[in-house]
Amino acid sequence: MSAGRILLMFFVIYITIVLYFITIGVHDILTAQNERETAISPRECVQNVTKQEIKTRQMPAPIYQQPVQFGPGSNGEPVEFDGSLSENDTKLIKHYYKVYDYNAFISDLLPFPRLLPDYRPSECRKIKYPDNLPKVSVVIPFRNERLSVLLRTIHNILFYTPDHLLEEIIIIDDASTEVELTFKLDLHVKSLSKVVLIRKTTNVGLMMARQAGIDISKADYFICMDSHIEVSLGWVEPILSRLVQNPKALLYSNIGSVNNENFEVKMNPRPFGEPFDFPFFTWNFEQEQSRHSEAYKLSRTNKTDPILMGSAMGMMICMKKSWFYQLGGFDPGMKIWGSEQIEISVKVWMCGGVVEMIPCSFVAHIYRRIVWNLRHVGHTNKVRLIETWVDKPYKQIIYHYNGFKPETVQYGDVSDRLKVREQIQCKSFQYFLDKIREFANIHIPAESHKLGGLRNIQTDTCLDRNGRQESPIHYPCHGTGATQYFEFTIEDTIRHLGHCLYVNDDDNIVFRHCDHFEDAMLKKWIYDELEQTYVHIKTGKCMTAESNTSKIVGRNCTSSNEQKWRWESVQI
Ligand SMILES: *[C@@H]1O[C@H](CO)[C@@H](O)[C@H](O)[C@H]1NC(C)=O
Ligand SMILES: *[C@@H]1O[C@H](CO)[C@@H](O)[C@H](O)[C@H]1NC(C)=O
Ligand SMILES: *[C@@H]1O[C@H](CO)[C@@H](O)[C@H](O)[C@H]1NC(C)=O
Ligand SMILES: *[C@@H]1O[C@H](CO)[C@@H](O)[C@H](O)[C@H]1NC(C)=O
Ligand SMILES: *[C@@H]1O[C@H](CO)[C@@H](O)[C@H](O)[C@H]1NC(C)=O
Ligand SMILES: [Mn+2]
C-alpha cells in the first residue's frame, strides 16, 4: 500500500465510532457567547481582595464581583506582539511550540490566577445554590506541562472555588523531566494550602496518574481535569449541585478554549477531533449539535438545565467517588489519553447513570496533543474498550470500518475488565444505544440493509471513500473494509460514516455530510435487484464506474456492466 492509502485508512480509523457514541450540544455555548459583552467589566468592580489575603490564600467565598486585574492577557484577552520581538525571543517561542504545542512565552507573562469575564449565560448568574454542597477533590495529572500553565490551572481553581467546597487539589507528576517542575514547583506547592503533590518516578500514563490521585482523594466527589485549564466564576457550584441531585451522573463543564498562540479565552472551542489520533475524539460541534433530537431540545425549557450527552470529554470528568469505584474505575490497561472518557461514559450509561454537560459551569482548555504520547500504544485503548463493553454486531462493524483485526493490536489482557462487567451486571451495549436514542438522532449501521464492499462488474474494482475527498473513486478491491466499507441504509442512502452519496449538477457522484441535505430526496437511492444497479431517485441516473478513469459518475441507465454493483462482505 502506498503511504497515501495508509493515510486514508488512518483517517477512516479515527472517525469511526463517533457514529455510535457522541452527542454534543452547543446551542447554549453559541448563545452564551453573545453575553460576553454584558459581563461585568473590571472597571465596575471593586478591589476588595487585599494583598494580604491573596498571599495567605484566604479568598472570600464566591466573589461575584471580581477584583480588577491589569496586565497582559487579563480579562481573558489575547496577548499580541506587534512585530517587536527580538530574534532570540522569536526563536524561543518556536522552541516552545515544539515542546508544548502552545506559546509558553505568553503564558509566562500572564498572572496567577488569571481573572476571566463571566462567560455564563445570564440565567446561570441568578441561580442560588444550596449552602450545604459537599466538598470536592480536584485531581490533576501532568507531565512536562509548562510551570506557569500548571500554576495558573491551580491558582484559578483556588481563586474561583469557594473555600468551603474545596477539599484539596491533588496534582500528580507523571515522571516529568522538565527541571522547572522540580524544586520550583515544590516551592510553589509549599506556599499553597490545599495543594497536594504526588510524584511518580516512572511514567505511568495519564489514566493511572488520574487513578492514583482519585485513590488518595478525601472528598466524596472528585473532578479530574487536565493541567492546562482555566476555571472561571461559579464553575464548581453547578457541578456539585448536580452530582448531589444525581449521584450516578458523569459531568463536565461547558468547555471553552484558551488559544494556544495568544492565550485568548473564548466560549466556543475550535472544532476539535481532527487533530487527534483516536477515533472517539472525532466529533464536530456543528454536526453533533444537530444530533440532539428536536423533541429533546424543546424539552429543555431552561438554558441552565444540564444537556444530555453520549460521552464526556477527556479533559474533564466529574463524578461521585463511590460510583466511580463501583464501576471499576479507569481501565488500568489504558496508558495515555484516548477513548478512556468513552469507556467511563459507556459504563455510566450501561449501569443506569447519565452523562451531562453543565452549561452553567465554564472552564477554558488549551487544546493540544503532544505531551502524553507514549510509543506503540496505537489502537490499544480503543480495542480494550471495544473488547470489554461493545457487543455483537457492533463490534464487528467497528472493526470493519476501522479496517483492522483486534488480534493485530497488542491490547493486552481484558479478562479482568470483563470480570468487572460481569460483576456489576450492567445492561448491554444495545441498551446504551437505546438510551442515547432517547435524546439524539444517531445513525446505527447495524440497522442498514447492506453493509460491506461494493464491487463493480465491469471494472472489477470497488467503490472507495478516497480519504477526505468529496469524490469517491473505484479502486482495486482489498476486502478489508475501511475506505471500502459502505452501508445501504434504511433511509435509502449510500453511506460511509457520516457522509452520503448523491449525484451533483455536473453528474458526478460525490459525498456530503448526511445531515447537510436541505432536500432529503437528494441523498436517496434505489437498488434494482434485477439489474444490480443503483438508481439516484432525484435525477434518475445510475451509479457508474467510468472505466477509463477512476471516477464514479451519474449516467443514464443503460444496463451496461459499468452500472452493475454487487455487495460483498468484508474479509477481516
Ligand atoms: C468592597 O468593600 C467596600 C468597603 O469595604 C464595600 O463598601 C463594598 O460593598 C465591597 N464590595 C463588595 C462587592 O464586596
Ligand atoms: C541571543 O542569544 C545568543 C545565544 O544564546 C546570545 O549570545 C546573545 O547575546 C543573545 N542576544 C540578545 C540580544 O540577548
Ligand atoms: C431555570 O432553572 C433555574 C435552576 O433550577 C431556576 O433557578 C430558574 O428560575 C429557572 N428559570 C426559569 C426561567 O425557569
Ligand atoms: C472516458 O470515457 C468517457 C466516455 O465513456 C469520455 O466522455 C471521457 O472523455 C473519457 N475520459 C478520458 C479521460 O479519457
Ligand atoms: C439521458 O437521458 C435524457 C432523458 O431521457 C436525454 O435527454 C439525454 O440526452 C440522455 N443523455 C445521454 C448522454 O444519453
Ligand atoms: Mn488537554
XYZ file of C-alpha atoms and ligand atoms in Angstrom:
643
model
C 0.000 0.000 0.000
C 1.204 3.497 -0.763
C 1.746 5.989 2.036
C -1.244 7.893 0.739
C -3.568 4.987 1.136
C -2.247 4.195 4.554
C -3.067 7.777 5.482
C -6.545 7.367 4.089
C -7.052 4.316 6.207
C -5.901 6.201 9.237
C -8.468 8.813 8.522
C -11.191 6.249 8.458
C -9.856 4.645 11.563
C -10.150 7.736 13.574
C -13.597 8.815 12.552
C -15.405 5.568 13.007
C -17.089 5.044 16.267
C -18.378 8.521 16.749
C -21.395 7.248 14.853
C -22.483 5.410 17.880
C -21.436 7.434 20.772
C -21.258 11.045 20.905
C -23.599 13.911 21.100
C -22.622 17.427 21.808
C -24.892 20.392 22.015
C -23.567 23.836 21.525
C -26.699 25.832 21.216
C -26.111 27.231 24.638
C -22.441 27.798 24.038
C -23.219 29.835 20.984
C -25.935 31.888 22.552
C -23.887 32.470 25.646
C -21.105 33.920 23.570
C -23.174 36.967 22.854
C -23.428 37.622 26.513
C -19.751 38.218 26.958
C -20.318 41.877 26.193
C -22.696 42.211 29.080
C -20.259 40.534 31.506
C -19.101 42.631 34.467
C -16.336 44.913 33.302
C -13.277 45.163 35.519
C -13.804 48.899 35.942
C -17.171 48.374 37.563
C -15.621 46.038 40.052
C -14.246 46.918 43.391
C -10.787 45.931 44.531
C -11.865 44.161 47.677
C -9.231 41.493 47.968
C -6.220 42.790 49.815
C -2.715 41.704 49.013
C -2.504 40.013 52.365
C -5.490 37.860 51.547
C -4.004 36.807 48.247
C -0.772 35.826 49.951
C -2.423 33.628 52.523
C -4.886 32.217 50.022
C -7.856 33.021 52.172
C -10.096 34.089 49.416
C -13.599 35.067 50.296
C -16.251 32.608 49.205
C -17.740 33.182 45.781
C -16.717 36.605 44.697
C -19.461 37.667 42.412
C -17.783 40.964 41.864
C -14.277 40.273 40.863
C -11.303 42.441 41.759
C -9.699 44.397 38.960
C -6.763 42.849 37.228
C -4.478 44.565 34.768
C -1.598 43.405 32.600
C -1.172 41.247 29.532
C -3.910 38.711 28.942
C -6.051 39.875 31.837
C -9.773 39.542 31.415
C -9.156 36.601 29.073
C -7.813 38.874 26.384
C -5.226 37.820 23.785
C -1.590 38.883 24.006
C -0.196 40.112 20.692
C 3.288 41.324 19.831
C 3.404 43.965 17.125
C 6.492 42.604 15.458
C 8.563 43.902 18.329
C 10.074 40.619 19.434
C 13.828 40.133 19.385
C 15.294 37.416 17.257
C 16.142 35.398 20.342
C 12.617 35.587 21.714
C 11.207 34.577 18.369
C 13.463 31.539 18.420
C 12.403 30.779 21.945
C 8.737 30.876 21.014
C 9.369 28.486 18.131
C 11.068 26.178 20.560
C 8.113 26.388 22.942
C 5.692 25.418 20.213
C 7.761 22.335 19.577
C 7.913 21.391 23.222
C 4.442 22.359 24.431
C 2.333 22.957 21.358
C 1.435 26.355 22.810
C 3.103 29.710 23.281
C 4.626 29.309 26.733
C 6.324 32.701 26.334
C 2.900 34.290 26.667
C 1.769 32.024 29.466
C 4.803 33.186 31.440
C 3.535 36.774 31.120
C 0.052 36.081 32.454
C -0.998 36.417 36.095
C -1.942 33.733 38.633
C -4.848 33.494 38.904
C -5.979 34.961 35.627
C -9.361 36.529 36.225
C -11.845 35.884 33.478
C -15.053 37.620 32.482
C -18.266 35.917 33.467
C -18.931 33.764 30.414
C -22.004 32.044 31.759
C -25.448 32.512 30.264
C -27.127 35.258 32.300
C -29.728 32.810 33.653
C -26.918 30.940 35.382
C -25.821 34.009 37.303
C -29.171 34.223 39.049
C -29.184 30.704 40.445
C -28.700 30.360 44.187
C -27.065 27.061 45.061
C -27.591 25.333 48.398
C -25.247 26.362 51.209
C -24.535 22.797 52.178
C -22.983 21.483 48.980
C -20.309 18.841 49.607
C -16.578 19.316 49.168
C -14.711 18.214 46.085
C -11.206 16.905 45.443
C -9.711 18.152 42.197
C -7.289 15.707 40.594
C -4.801 16.978 38.027
C -2.190 14.729 36.461
C 0.583 16.424 34.497
C 3.678 15.591 32.581
C 6.092 18.259 31.387
C 3.431 20.938 31.461
C 4.793 24.469 31.391
C 5.124 25.511 35.028
C 3.173 28.734 34.508
C 0.317 26.887 32.809
C 0.101 24.345 35.599
C 0.235 27.070 38.233
C -2.489 29.040 36.533
C -4.661 25.936 36.488
C -4.130 25.575 40.235
C -4.483 29.248 41.134
C -7.656 29.677 39.129
C -9.178 26.761 40.985
C -8.081 28.180 44.338
C -9.451 31.558 43.436
C -12.736 30.585 41.866
C -13.711 27.715 44.162
C -15.378 28.735 47.411
C -13.102 27.628 50.198
C -15.710 25.502 51.908
C -16.275 23.482 48.738
C -12.660 22.645 48.026
C -11.186 19.716 49.906
C -7.874 19.666 48.064
C -6.138 19.874 44.721
C -4.115 16.749 44.093
C -1.529 17.179 41.367
C 0.232 14.069 40.108
C 3.552 14.438 38.345
C 3.797 11.560 35.912
C 7.602 11.480 35.864
C 8.126 14.870 34.250
C 11.626 15.514 33.010
C 11.500 19.309 32.999
C 13.762 20.980 35.521
C 11.255 23.792 36.052
C 8.854 21.270 37.519
C 11.220 20.122 40.230
C 12.246 22.448 43.058
C 10.429 25.497 41.699
C 7.158 23.620 41.726
C 7.948 22.307 45.205
C 8.365 25.889 46.409
C 5.048 26.906 44.926
C 3.219 23.939 46.378
C 4.706 24.603 49.813
C 3.297 28.112 49.740
C -0.199 26.988 48.808
C -2.666 25.438 51.152
C -4.810 22.542 49.950
C -2.420 21.575 47.169
C -1.036 18.052 47.396
C 1.761 16.959 45.061
C 2.443 13.320 44.258
C 5.429 12.414 42.143
C 5.629 9.237 40.108
C 9.196 8.215 39.378
C 8.253 6.215 36.305
C 5.862 7.211 33.580
C 2.535 5.535 34.417
C 0.397 7.305 31.835
C -2.484 9.681 32.192
C -5.087 7.174 33.259
C -3.147 5.648 36.079
C -1.913 9.041 37.221
C -5.544 10.069 37.497
C -6.442 6.864 39.245
C -3.636 7.404 41.764
C -4.996 10.859 42.515
C -8.555 9.651 42.924
C -7.352 6.830 45.161
C -5.925 9.227 47.729
C -8.618 11.887 47.422
C -10.537 12.626 50.617
C -13.776 14.119 49.388
C -16.785 12.098 48.295
C -16.728 13.805 44.914
C -13.877 14.321 42.503
C -13.149 16.344 39.409
C -10.349 15.056 37.186
C -9.018 17.630 34.832
C -6.133 18.430 32.541
C -3.265 20.581 33.757
C -3.926 23.300 31.167
C -7.395 24.523 32.072
C -8.523 27.869 33.456
C -11.691 27.670 35.504
C -13.874 30.719 35.961
C -16.504 32.279 38.155
C -19.096 29.881 39.555
C -17.598 26.848 37.854
C -17.912 24.334 40.662
C -21.286 25.007 42.296
C -23.475 23.787 39.419
C -21.392 20.632 39.110
C -21.568 19.736 42.782
C -25.187 20.640 42.964
C -25.985 18.302 40.070
C -23.881 15.463 41.476
C -25.801 15.698 44.725
C -29.075 15.600 42.813
C -27.947 12.651 40.698
C -25.041 10.709 42.216
C -24.871 8.469 39.143
C -24.166 11.339 36.782
C -20.905 11.820 34.943
C -20.497 15.528 34.310
C -18.303 18.008 32.566
C -18.293 21.751 32.158
C -19.086 23.931 29.244
C -15.535 23.793 27.881
C -14.226 26.814 26.027
C -10.762 27.336 24.684
C -7.564 29.095 25.601
C -5.965 29.900 22.268
C -2.614 28.140 22.114
C -0.988 31.046 20.239
C -2.176 34.153 22.096
C -3.925 32.703 25.166
C -7.221 34.390 24.430
C -10.104 32.749 26.255
C -13.193 32.055 24.184
C -16.531 30.432 24.698
C -16.626 28.084 21.776
C -13.583 25.956 21.132
C -12.313 25.436 17.638
C -13.884 22.370 16.109
C -11.885 19.605 17.674
C -11.479 15.987 16.968
C -9.491 16.310 13.800
C -6.126 16.925 15.448
C -6.380 13.719 17.419
C -5.388 10.204 16.544
C -8.101 8.321 18.294
C -11.471 7.555 16.818
C -13.545 8.659 19.734
C -12.244 12.160 19.626
C -13.642 12.921 16.258
C -16.772 14.773 16.884
C -17.566 18.041 15.355
C -19.639 20.669 17.065
C -21.565 21.754 14.044
C -22.659 18.301 13.121
C -23.207 16.991 16.613
C -25.403 19.890 17.537
C -27.994 18.585 15.147
C -27.795 15.164 16.744
C -29.914 16.208 19.682
C -33.458 15.470 18.658
C -35.940 18.308 18.238
C -38.094 16.795 20.939
C -35.211 16.835 23.371
C -34.266 20.399 22.506
C -37.848 21.501 23.073
C -37.955 19.687 26.385
C -35.042 21.780 27.640
C -37.009 24.855 28.579
C -34.340 26.347 30.803
C -30.899 27.295 29.497
C -29.393 26.314 32.806
C -30.535 22.692 32.538
C -27.849 20.058 32.043
C -27.531 18.772 28.483
C -27.546 15.008 27.980
C -24.521 13.706 26.124
C -23.315 10.393 24.764
C -19.868 10.818 26.173
C -17.869 13.011 28.492
C -14.826 14.906 27.294
C -11.391 13.572 28.031
C -10.160 16.717 29.711
C -12.724 16.787 32.473
C -14.521 14.085 34.411
C -16.639 14.880 37.454
C -18.171 12.064 39.492
C -19.116 10.773 42.875
C -16.182 8.692 44.000
C -18.174 5.695 45.257
C -19.985 5.421 41.932
C -16.717 5.592 40.050
C -15.312 2.715 42.105
C -18.492 0.728 41.768
C -17.905 0.885 38.017
C -14.378 -0.444 38.338
C -12.539 2.850 37.972
C -10.398 3.502 34.940
C -9.095 0.639 32.868
C -5.522 0.038 34.083
C -4.610 -1.197 30.606
C -5.164 2.260 29.138
C -1.991 4.263 29.286
C -2.363 7.584 27.550
C -5.473 9.528 26.763
C -7.799 8.362 24.055
C -11.116 6.574 24.499
C -10.903 6.480 28.285
C -13.650 9.058 28.622
C -15.720 6.874 26.313
C -15.043 3.844 28.450
C -16.230 5.570 31.571
C -19.172 7.151 29.723
C -20.367 3.864 28.270
C -20.139 2.238 31.690
C -22.074 5.037 33.313
C -24.866 4.780 30.768
C -24.971 0.990 30.756
C -25.180 0.923 34.537
C -28.035 3.348 34.945
C -26.324 6.730 35.079
C -26.292 9.707 32.732
C -23.615 11.800 31.071
C -24.285 15.522 31.044
C -22.687 18.799 30.135
C -23.364 21.570 32.632
C -23.893 24.848 30.764
C -23.554 26.986 33.897
C -20.007 25.828 34.595
C -17.474 27.462 32.302
C -13.849 26.414 32.012
C -11.325 27.037 29.228
C -8.916 24.400 27.955
C -5.763 24.653 25.846
C -6.202 22.202 23.005
C -3.012 20.356 22.246
C -1.892 16.818 21.762
C 1.724 16.024 22.155
C 2.723 15.590 25.742
C 1.085 12.341 26.672
C 2.366 10.369 23.725
C 3.865 7.067 24.663
C 5.189 4.934 21.860
C 3.450 1.946 20.349
C 0.099 2.334 22.019
C -1.734 2.757 18.741
C -5.238 1.403 18.980
C -4.772 -0.159 22.390
C -7.319 1.900 24.294
C -9.908 1.616 21.598
C -9.614 -2.134 21.271
C -9.703 -2.609 25.033
C -12.884 -0.600 25.185
C -14.489 -2.462 22.298
C -13.482 -5.891 23.565
C -14.842 -5.136 27.006
C -18.006 -3.125 26.517
C -19.153 -3.316 22.911
C -21.264 -6.337 21.948
C -22.032 -8.006 18.643
C -22.836 -6.971 15.995
C -21.486 -3.505 16.738
C -18.044 -4.790 17.488
C -17.547 -6.275 14.026
C -18.898 -3.203 12.315
C -16.478 -1.004 14.189
C -13.574 -3.211 13.196
C -14.760 -3.289 9.598
C -14.969 0.479 9.488
C -11.534 0.633 11.058
C -10.120 -1.940 8.692
C -8.149 -3.989 11.184
C -8.485 -7.096 13.265
C -8.172 -6.715 17.012
C -5.633 -9.531 17.018
C -3.226 -7.293 15.149
C -3.186 -4.869 18.057
C -1.337 -5.662 21.255
C -4.068 -4.587 23.586
C -3.135 -6.808 26.477
C -5.486 -8.802 28.647
C -9.048 -7.614 29.197
C -10.250 -10.574 31.237
C -10.154 -8.519 34.439
C -12.268 -5.871 32.787
C -14.732 -8.486 31.580
C -14.970 -9.738 35.154
C -15.805 -6.217 36.277
C -18.505 -6.070 33.644
C -19.932 -9.357 34.839
C -19.799 -8.349 38.492
C -21.576 -5.068 38.136
C -24.177 -6.657 35.849
C -24.936 -3.610 33.860
C -27.052 -3.575 30.750
C -25.933 -4.265 27.183
C -24.354 -2.032 24.605
C -27.717 -2.085 22.847
C -29.211 -0.533 25.975
C -26.591 2.209 25.787
C -27.543 2.964 22.184
C -31.215 2.958 23.078
C -30.611 5.451 25.894
C -28.728 7.770 23.561
C -31.562 7.498 21.069
C -33.972 8.884 23.601
C -32.438 12.308 23.144
C -30.336 12.164 19.994
C -30.620 11.197 16.368
C -27.864 8.705 15.925
C -27.271 6.519 12.952
C -26.711 2.864 13.787
C -25.033 0.972 10.949
C -26.198 -2.401 12.258
C -29.673 -1.479 11.064
C -28.674 -0.858 7.483
C -29.972 -3.123 4.667
C -26.478 -3.767 3.392
C -23.006 -3.419 4.830
C -19.711 -4.160 3.164
C -17.863 -3.567 -0.091
C -19.489 -2.605 -3.397
C -17.824 -4.256 -6.390
C -18.348 -3.048 -9.956
C -18.904 -5.821 -12.502
C -17.217 -4.117 -15.451
C -14.090 -2.784 -13.821
C -13.850 -5.423 -11.070
C -12.892 -2.602 -8.707
C -14.586 -1.392 -5.547
C -16.244 1.824 -4.517
C -13.685 3.628 -2.343
C -14.098 6.560 0.023
C -10.804 8.046 -1.109
C -9.894 9.721 2.161
C -11.398 13.082 2.912
C -12.088 13.821 -0.731
C -15.549 14.841 -1.710
C -15.434 12.407 -4.637
C -15.233 8.662 -4.197
C -13.287 6.563 -6.699
C -13.269 2.973 -7.797
C -10.119 1.203 -6.824
C -8.842 -2.401 -6.702
C -10.814 -4.248 -4.045
C -8.877 -5.043 -0.893
C -11.710 -6.674 1.005
C -10.621 -5.268 4.340
C -13.282 -2.643 4.916
C -12.152 0.829 5.961
C -12.245 3.061 2.860
C -14.150 0.326 1.021
C -16.861 -0.158 3.613
C -20.315 1.222 2.860
C -23.861 0.978 4.023
C -27.155 0.977 2.196
C -29.282 2.389 4.966
C -32.931 2.147 5.898
C -33.219 5.769 4.761
C -32.131 4.582 1.290
C -28.793 6.348 1.460
C -25.412 5.003 0.418
C -23.358 5.941 3.381
C -19.794 5.926 4.662
C -19.510 7.028 8.291
C -21.309 10.384 8.385
C -21.296 11.025 4.641
C -23.890 10.223 1.990
C -23.568 9.937 -1.800
C -25.587 11.922 -4.313
C -25.403 12.994 -7.965
C -24.382 16.647 -8.257
C -25.185 19.152 -11.018
C -22.148 18.019 -13.036
C -23.343 14.413 -12.921
C -20.510 13.498 -10.613
C -21.287 11.279 -7.651
C -19.992 12.935 -4.527
C -20.233 12.851 -0.754
C -21.886 15.340 1.514
C -22.465 15.128 5.237
C -25.709 13.198 5.625
C -27.169 15.856 7.941
C -26.475 18.664 5.495
C -29.006 17.909 2.762
C -31.767 20.510 2.646
C -33.657 18.217 0.297
C -33.615 14.739 1.811
C -34.624 13.213 -1.546
C -31.256 14.209 -2.952
C -29.480 11.529 -0.941
C -31.865 8.673 -1.710
C -31.108 5.719 -3.978
C -32.982 2.610 -5.131
C -31.216 -0.689 -5.653
C -32.629 -2.506 -8.673
C -32.050 -6.112 -7.667
C -32.598 -7.450 -11.157
C -30.272 -5.052 -12.946
C -27.922 -4.767 -9.952
C -27.945 -1.012 -10.431
C -28.147 1.871 -8.012
C -30.560 4.499 -9.287
C -30.439 8.017 -7.839
C -34.069 8.863 -7.209
C -33.852 12.619 -7.734
C -32.027 12.521 -11.085
C -32.869 9.016 -12.297
C -29.173 8.492 -13.033
C -27.372 5.225 -12.445
C -24.214 4.949 -10.383
C -21.490 4.302 -12.933
C -17.814 3.392 -12.609
C -16.136 5.196 -15.507
C -13.847 2.508 -16.898
C -11.241 4.799 -18.471
C -10.841 6.831 -15.232
C -11.276 6.104 -11.555
C -14.332 8.384 -11.350
C -17.779 7.480 -10.109
C -20.402 9.322 -12.128
C -24.147 9.512 -12.654
C -25.182 8.360 -16.155
C -28.418 7.499 -17.926
C -29.226 3.914 -17.040
C -28.232 1.550 -19.858
C -27.855 -1.849 -18.198
C -24.152 -1.770 -19.041
C -21.796 -3.602 -16.705
C -20.253 -0.308 -15.641
C -23.522 0.306 -13.817
C -23.763 -3.058 -12.104
C -22.713 -3.314 -8.496
C -22.535 -6.270 -6.153
C -22.330 -6.184 -2.378
C -19.701 -8.341 -0.799
C -18.682 -8.986 2.728
C -15.518 -7.802 4.394
C -12.822 -10.419 4.805
C -11.492 -9.472 8.228
C -15.981 46.349 48.882
O -15.573 46.997 50.045
C -16.263 48.206 50.289
C -15.629 48.867 51.503
O -15.242 47.910 52.454
C -17.746 47.914 50.486
O -18.463 49.109 50.679
C -18.277 47.226 49.242
O -19.623 46.853 49.419
C -17.454 45.993 48.938
N -17.902 45.438 47.675
C -18.099 44.147 47.514
C -18.523 43.718 46.179
O -17.938 43.328 48.394
C 20.812 35.884 21.770
O 21.251 34.552 22.080
C 22.629 34.347 21.865
C 22.949 32.879 22.048
O 22.205 32.347 23.110
C 23.430 35.262 22.809
O 24.810 35.074 22.593
C 23.053 36.690 22.529
O 23.688 37.553 23.451
C 21.529 36.889 22.626
N 21.181 38.223 22.196
C 20.499 39.047 22.950
C 20.212 40.384 22.355
O 20.114 38.745 24.060
C -34.100 27.811 35.440
O -33.608 26.910 36.384
C -33.001 27.521 37.497
C -32.368 26.438 38.341
O -33.240 25.421 38.611
C -34.032 28.342 38.266
O -33.412 28.981 39.347
C -34.621 29.377 37.337
O -35.625 30.058 37.966
C -35.150 28.709 36.070
N -35.542 29.746 35.126
C -36.677 29.713 34.513
C -36.932 30.812 33.545
O -37.499 28.851 34.713
C -13.718 8.462 -20.631
O -14.790 7.968 -21.384
C -15.904 8.847 -21.481
C -16.991 8.161 -22.257
O -17.142 6.855 -21.856
C -15.480 10.125 -22.160
O -16.559 11.029 -22.181
C -14.317 10.753 -21.390
O -13.849 11.884 -22.061
C -13.202 9.743 -21.210
N -12.203 10.327 -20.332
C -10.908 10.190 -20.532
C -10.008 10.835 -19.520
O -10.444 9.593 -21.491
C -30.064 10.961 -20.901
O -31.461 10.894 -20.865
C -32.085 12.126 -21.115
C -33.594 11.963 -20.900
O -34.004 10.715 -21.256
C -31.761 12.575 -22.515
O -32.371 13.814 -22.757
C -30.251 12.724 -22.623
O -29.879 13.043 -23.967
C -29.577 11.431 -22.233
N -28.148 11.656 -22.165
C -27.286 10.892 -22.806
C -25.843 11.246 -22.620
O -27.625 9.954 -23.476
Mn -5.938 18.626 27.335
